[in-house]
Short mmCIF file of C-alpha atoms and ligand atoms in Angstrom, two decimals:
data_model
loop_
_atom_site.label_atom_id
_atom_site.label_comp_id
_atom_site.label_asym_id
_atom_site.label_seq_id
_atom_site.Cartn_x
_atom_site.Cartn_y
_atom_site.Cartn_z
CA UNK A 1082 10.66 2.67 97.40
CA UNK A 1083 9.21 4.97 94.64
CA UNK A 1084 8.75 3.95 91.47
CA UNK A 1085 10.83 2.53 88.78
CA UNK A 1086 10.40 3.97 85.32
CA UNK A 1087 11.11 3.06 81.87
CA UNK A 1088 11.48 6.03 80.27
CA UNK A 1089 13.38 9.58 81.82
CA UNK A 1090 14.53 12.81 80.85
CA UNK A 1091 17.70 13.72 82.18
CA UNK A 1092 18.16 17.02 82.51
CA UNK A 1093 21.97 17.99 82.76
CA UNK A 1094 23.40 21.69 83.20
CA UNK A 1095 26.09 23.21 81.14
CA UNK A 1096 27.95 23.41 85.19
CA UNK A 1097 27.68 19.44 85.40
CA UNK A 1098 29.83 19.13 81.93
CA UNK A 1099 32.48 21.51 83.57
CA UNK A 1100 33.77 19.90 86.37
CA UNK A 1101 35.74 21.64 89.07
CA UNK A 1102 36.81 24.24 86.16
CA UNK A 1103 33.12 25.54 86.69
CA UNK A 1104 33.96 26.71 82.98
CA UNK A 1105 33.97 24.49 79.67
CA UNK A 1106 34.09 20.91 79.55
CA UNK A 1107 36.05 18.19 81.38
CA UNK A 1108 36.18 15.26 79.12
CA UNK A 1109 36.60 12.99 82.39
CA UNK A 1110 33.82 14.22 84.04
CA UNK A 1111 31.89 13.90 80.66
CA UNK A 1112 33.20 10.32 80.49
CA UNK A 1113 31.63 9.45 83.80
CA UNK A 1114 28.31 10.97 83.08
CA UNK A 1115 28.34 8.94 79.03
CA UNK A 1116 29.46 5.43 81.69
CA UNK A 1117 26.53 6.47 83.87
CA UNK A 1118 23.99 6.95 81.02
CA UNK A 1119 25.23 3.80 79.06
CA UNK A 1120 24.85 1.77 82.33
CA UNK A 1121 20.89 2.88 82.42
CA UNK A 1122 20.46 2.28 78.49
CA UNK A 1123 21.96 -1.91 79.33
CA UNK A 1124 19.42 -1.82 82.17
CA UNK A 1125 16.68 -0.91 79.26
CA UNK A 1126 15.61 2.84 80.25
CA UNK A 1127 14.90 4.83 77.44
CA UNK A 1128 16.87 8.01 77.81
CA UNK A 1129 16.29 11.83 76.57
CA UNK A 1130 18.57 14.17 77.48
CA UNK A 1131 18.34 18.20 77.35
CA UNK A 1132 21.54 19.82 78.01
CA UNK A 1133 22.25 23.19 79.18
CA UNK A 1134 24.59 25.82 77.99
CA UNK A 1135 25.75 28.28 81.23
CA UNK A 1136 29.17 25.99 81.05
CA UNK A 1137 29.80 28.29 77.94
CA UNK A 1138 27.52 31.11 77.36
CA UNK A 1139 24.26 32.32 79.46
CA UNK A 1140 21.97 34.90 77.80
CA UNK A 1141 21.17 37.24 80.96
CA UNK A 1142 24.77 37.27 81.65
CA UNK A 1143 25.18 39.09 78.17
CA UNK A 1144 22.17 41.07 78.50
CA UNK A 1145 23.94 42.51 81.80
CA UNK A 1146 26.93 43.45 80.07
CA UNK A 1147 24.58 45.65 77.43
CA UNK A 1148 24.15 42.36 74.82
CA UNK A 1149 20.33 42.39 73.10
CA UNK A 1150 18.72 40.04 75.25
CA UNK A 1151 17.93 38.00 72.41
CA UNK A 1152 20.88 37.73 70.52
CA UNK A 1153 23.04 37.00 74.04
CA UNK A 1154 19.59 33.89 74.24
CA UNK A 1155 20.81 32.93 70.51
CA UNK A 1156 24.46 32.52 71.44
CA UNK A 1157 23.26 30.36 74.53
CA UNK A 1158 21.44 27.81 72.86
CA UNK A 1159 23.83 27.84 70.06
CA UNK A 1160 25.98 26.84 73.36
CA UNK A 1161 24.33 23.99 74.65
CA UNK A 1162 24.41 22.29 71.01
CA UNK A 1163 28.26 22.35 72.05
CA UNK A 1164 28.02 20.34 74.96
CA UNK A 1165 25.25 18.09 72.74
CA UNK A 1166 27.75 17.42 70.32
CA UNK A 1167 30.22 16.25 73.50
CA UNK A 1168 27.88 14.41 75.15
CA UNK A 1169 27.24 12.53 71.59
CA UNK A 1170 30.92 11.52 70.90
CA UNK A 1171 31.79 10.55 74.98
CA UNK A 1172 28.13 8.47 74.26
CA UNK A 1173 29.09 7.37 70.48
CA UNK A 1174 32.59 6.27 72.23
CA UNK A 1175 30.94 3.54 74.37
CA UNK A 1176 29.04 2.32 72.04
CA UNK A 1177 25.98 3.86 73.07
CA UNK A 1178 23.49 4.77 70.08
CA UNK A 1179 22.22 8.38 70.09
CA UNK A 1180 20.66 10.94 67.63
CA UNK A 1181 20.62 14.74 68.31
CA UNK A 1182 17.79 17.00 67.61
CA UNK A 1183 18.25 20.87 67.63
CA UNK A 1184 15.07 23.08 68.18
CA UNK A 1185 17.28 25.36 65.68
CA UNK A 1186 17.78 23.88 62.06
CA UNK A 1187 21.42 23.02 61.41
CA UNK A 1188 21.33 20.64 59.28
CA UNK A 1189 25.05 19.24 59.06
CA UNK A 1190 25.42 18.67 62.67
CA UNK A 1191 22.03 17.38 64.35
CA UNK A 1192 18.63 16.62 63.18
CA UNK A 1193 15.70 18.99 63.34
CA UNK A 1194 13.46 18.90 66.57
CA UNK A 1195 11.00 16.29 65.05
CA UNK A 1196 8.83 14.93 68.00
CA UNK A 1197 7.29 11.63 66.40
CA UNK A 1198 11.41 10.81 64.68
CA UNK A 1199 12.60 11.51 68.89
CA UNK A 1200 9.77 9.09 69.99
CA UNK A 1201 10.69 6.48 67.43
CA UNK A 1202 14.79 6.81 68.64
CA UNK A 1203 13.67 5.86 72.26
CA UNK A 1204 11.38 2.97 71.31
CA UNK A 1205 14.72 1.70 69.37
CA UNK A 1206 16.88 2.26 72.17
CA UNK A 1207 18.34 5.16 70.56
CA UNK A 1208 19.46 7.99 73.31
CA UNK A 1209 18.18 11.33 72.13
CA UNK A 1210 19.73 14.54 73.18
CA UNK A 1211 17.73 17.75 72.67
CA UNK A 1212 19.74 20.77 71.57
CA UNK A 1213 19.24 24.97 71.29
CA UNK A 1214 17.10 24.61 74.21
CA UNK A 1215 13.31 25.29 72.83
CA UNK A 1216 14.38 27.48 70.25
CA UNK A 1217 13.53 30.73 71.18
CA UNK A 1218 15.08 33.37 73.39
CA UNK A 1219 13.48 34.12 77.24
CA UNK A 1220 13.36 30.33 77.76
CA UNK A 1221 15.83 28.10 80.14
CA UNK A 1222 16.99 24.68 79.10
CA UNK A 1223 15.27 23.38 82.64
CA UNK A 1224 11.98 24.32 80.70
CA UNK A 1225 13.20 22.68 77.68
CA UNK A 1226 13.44 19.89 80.03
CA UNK A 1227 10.41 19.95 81.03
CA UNK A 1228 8.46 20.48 77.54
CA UNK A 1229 10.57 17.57 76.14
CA UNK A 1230 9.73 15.30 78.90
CA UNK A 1231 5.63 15.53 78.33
CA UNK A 1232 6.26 15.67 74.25
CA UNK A 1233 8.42 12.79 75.13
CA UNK A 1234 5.96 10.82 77.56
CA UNK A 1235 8.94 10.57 80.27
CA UNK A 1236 7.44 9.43 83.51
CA UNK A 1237 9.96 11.70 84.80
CA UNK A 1238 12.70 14.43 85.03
CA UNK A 1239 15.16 13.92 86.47
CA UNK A 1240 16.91 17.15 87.53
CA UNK A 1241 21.10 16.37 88.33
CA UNK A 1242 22.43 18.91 90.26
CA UNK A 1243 25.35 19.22 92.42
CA UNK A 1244 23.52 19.02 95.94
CA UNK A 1245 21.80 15.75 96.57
CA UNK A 1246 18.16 17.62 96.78
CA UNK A 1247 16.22 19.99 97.75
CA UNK A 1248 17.04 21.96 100.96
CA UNK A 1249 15.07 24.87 102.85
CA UNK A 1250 18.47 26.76 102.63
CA UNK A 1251 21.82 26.51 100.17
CA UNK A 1252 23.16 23.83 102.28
CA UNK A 1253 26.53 25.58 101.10
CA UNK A 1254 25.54 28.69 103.48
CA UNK A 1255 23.92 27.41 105.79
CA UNK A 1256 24.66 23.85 107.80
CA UNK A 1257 21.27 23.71 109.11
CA UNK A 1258 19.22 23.78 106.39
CA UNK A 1259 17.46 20.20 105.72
CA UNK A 1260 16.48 18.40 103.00
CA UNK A 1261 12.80 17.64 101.93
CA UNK A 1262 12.34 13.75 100.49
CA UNK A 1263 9.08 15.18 99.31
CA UNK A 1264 7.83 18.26 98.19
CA UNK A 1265 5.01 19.76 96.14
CA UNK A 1266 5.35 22.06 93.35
CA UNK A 1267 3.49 24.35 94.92
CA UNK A 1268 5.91 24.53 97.81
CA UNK A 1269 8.39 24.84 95.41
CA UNK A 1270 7.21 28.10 94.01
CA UNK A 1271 6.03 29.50 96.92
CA UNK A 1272 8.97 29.49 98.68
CA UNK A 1273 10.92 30.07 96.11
CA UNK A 1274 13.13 27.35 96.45
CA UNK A 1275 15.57 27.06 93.62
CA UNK A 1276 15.14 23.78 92.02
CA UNK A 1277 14.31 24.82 88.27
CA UNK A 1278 12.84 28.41 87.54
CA UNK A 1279 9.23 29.03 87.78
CA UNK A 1280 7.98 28.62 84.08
CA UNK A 1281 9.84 24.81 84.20
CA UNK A 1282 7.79 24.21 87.48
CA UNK A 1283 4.64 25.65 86.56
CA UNK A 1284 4.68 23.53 83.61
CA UNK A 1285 5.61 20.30 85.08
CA UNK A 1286 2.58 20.80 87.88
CA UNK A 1287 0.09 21.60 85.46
CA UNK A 1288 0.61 18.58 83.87
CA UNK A 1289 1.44 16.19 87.09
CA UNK A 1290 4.74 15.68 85.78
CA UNK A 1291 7.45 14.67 88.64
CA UNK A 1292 10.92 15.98 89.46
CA UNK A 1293 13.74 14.37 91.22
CA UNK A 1294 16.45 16.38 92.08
CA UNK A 1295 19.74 14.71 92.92
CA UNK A 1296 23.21 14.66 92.75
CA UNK A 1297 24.97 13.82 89.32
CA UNK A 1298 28.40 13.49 91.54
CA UNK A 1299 27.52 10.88 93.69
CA UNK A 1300 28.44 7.77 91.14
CA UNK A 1301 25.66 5.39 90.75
CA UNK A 1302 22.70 7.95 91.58
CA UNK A 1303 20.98 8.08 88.31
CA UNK A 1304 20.90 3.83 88.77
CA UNK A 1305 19.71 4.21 92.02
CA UNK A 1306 17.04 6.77 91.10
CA UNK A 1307 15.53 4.92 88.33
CA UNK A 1308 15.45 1.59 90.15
CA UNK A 1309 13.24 3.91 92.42
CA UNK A 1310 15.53 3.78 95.62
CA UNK A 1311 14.19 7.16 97.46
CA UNK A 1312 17.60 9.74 97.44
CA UNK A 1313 17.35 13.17 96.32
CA UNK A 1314 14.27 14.83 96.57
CA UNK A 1315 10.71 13.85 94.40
CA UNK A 1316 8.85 16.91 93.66
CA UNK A 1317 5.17 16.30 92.71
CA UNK A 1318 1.49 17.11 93.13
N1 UDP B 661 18.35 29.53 76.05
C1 UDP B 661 17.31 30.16 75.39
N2 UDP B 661 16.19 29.45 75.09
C2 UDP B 661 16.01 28.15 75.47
C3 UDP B 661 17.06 27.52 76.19
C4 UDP B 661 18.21 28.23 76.46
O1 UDP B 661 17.42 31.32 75.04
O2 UDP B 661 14.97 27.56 75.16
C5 UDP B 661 19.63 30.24 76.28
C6 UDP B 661 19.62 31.18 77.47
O3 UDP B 661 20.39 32.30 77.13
C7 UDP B 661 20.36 30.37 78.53
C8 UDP B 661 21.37 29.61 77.70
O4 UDP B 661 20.67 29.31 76.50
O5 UDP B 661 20.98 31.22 79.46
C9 UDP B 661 21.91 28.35 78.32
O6 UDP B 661 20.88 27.58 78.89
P1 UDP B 661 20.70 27.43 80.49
O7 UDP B 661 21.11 28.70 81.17
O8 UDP B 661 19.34 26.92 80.73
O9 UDP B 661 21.78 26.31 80.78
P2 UDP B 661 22.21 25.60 82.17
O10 UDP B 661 21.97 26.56 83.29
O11 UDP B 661 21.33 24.40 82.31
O12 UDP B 661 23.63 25.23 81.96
#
């Protein structure tokens, strides 16, 4: 058994609102996700969330095409406010309680990035869902993720993915590869294993915060992972 915490961050990619589409969002699957989360707030977790964007709009994917890096950045976190505002009405429909907080000011639809006003919302039971990433360009959402978690004093993030951890190879190419139950950060980086990118790692091992990486499909993971049963894979010191 490994621990069972009180309060997570939940990091979830633009790709998990999507579905099998791979593009947009699928209200069922967000439906399943809000059932999922509502189940953990009942159980008493205290829940942030930082949602991603690349269901809608990914910055290098503009730069490629000849976009100013930043600007093509700017549309992406404008992008994962989208899915915030999703997540908030499949959440809002259940009667779950939520607030979101954009990193970039806009006013009508979110409130401002205020860390003490976040804190308070999870002490009341409140789910808080972080929006426009960290509110500048050159950053992911996973690092988002990761800086929201420590501001947030998560005990841990909790990284859903498609795959049910972290493997030595894409599982998808190659049937051999294994799965680690454990692995260090360091490991992570150094073999370049892609669990979040580097700055989001580097960040959560200088400050001895943990990942688990599992998969959002299987239904009842996120229960299982923060009543500390050991699936996916814990990455730590
Ligand atoms: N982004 C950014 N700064 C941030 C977070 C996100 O510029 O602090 C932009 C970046 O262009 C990124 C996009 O928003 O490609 C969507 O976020 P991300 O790719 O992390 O989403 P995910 O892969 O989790 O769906």
């Amino acid at each position: 058994m490994r621990e069972k915490y009180k309060r997570v961050l939940l990091k979830l990619s633009g790709e998990a609102l999507a579905g099998s589409a791979g593009f947009g969002i699928d209200n069922d699957v967000l439906d399943g996700i809000a059932e999922e989360i509502k189940a953990l707030t009942l159980g008493g977790t205290e829940v942030a969330i930082v949602v991603g964007g690349g269901n809608i709009f990914r910055g290098v994917k503009g730069a490629t095409k000849g976009m100013d890096r930043a600007s093509a950045d700017y549309m992406g976190m404008l992008a994962t406010v989208l899915n915030c505002i999703a997540l908030q009405d499949a959440l809002e429909r259940k009667q779950v309680f939520t607030r979101v907080q954009s990193a970039i000011e806009m006013r009508a639809l979110a409130e401002p990035y205020i860390r003490r006003k976040a804190v308070r919302h999870l002490e009341k039971g409140r789910v808080v869902i972080f929006g426009a990433g960290v509110g500048s360009p050159y950053f992911t959402t996973d690092t988002t993720a990761a800086l929201r978690a420590m501001e947030m004093n998560c005990q841990v993030l909790l990284k859903a993915t498609k795959v049910d951890g972290v493997y030595t190879e894409d599982p998808k190419v190659n049937a051999m590869a294994s799965k680690f139950q454990n692995i260090s950060y360091m490991e992570v980086l150094q073999k370049g294993l892609k669990v979040m990118d580097s700055t989001a790692i580097s960040l959560c091992m200088d400050n001895r915060l943990p990942i688990i990486v599992f998969n959002l499909g299987e239904p009842g993971a996120l229960a299982k992972v923060i009543n500390g049963q050991e699936i996916g894979t814990l990455v730590h010191a």
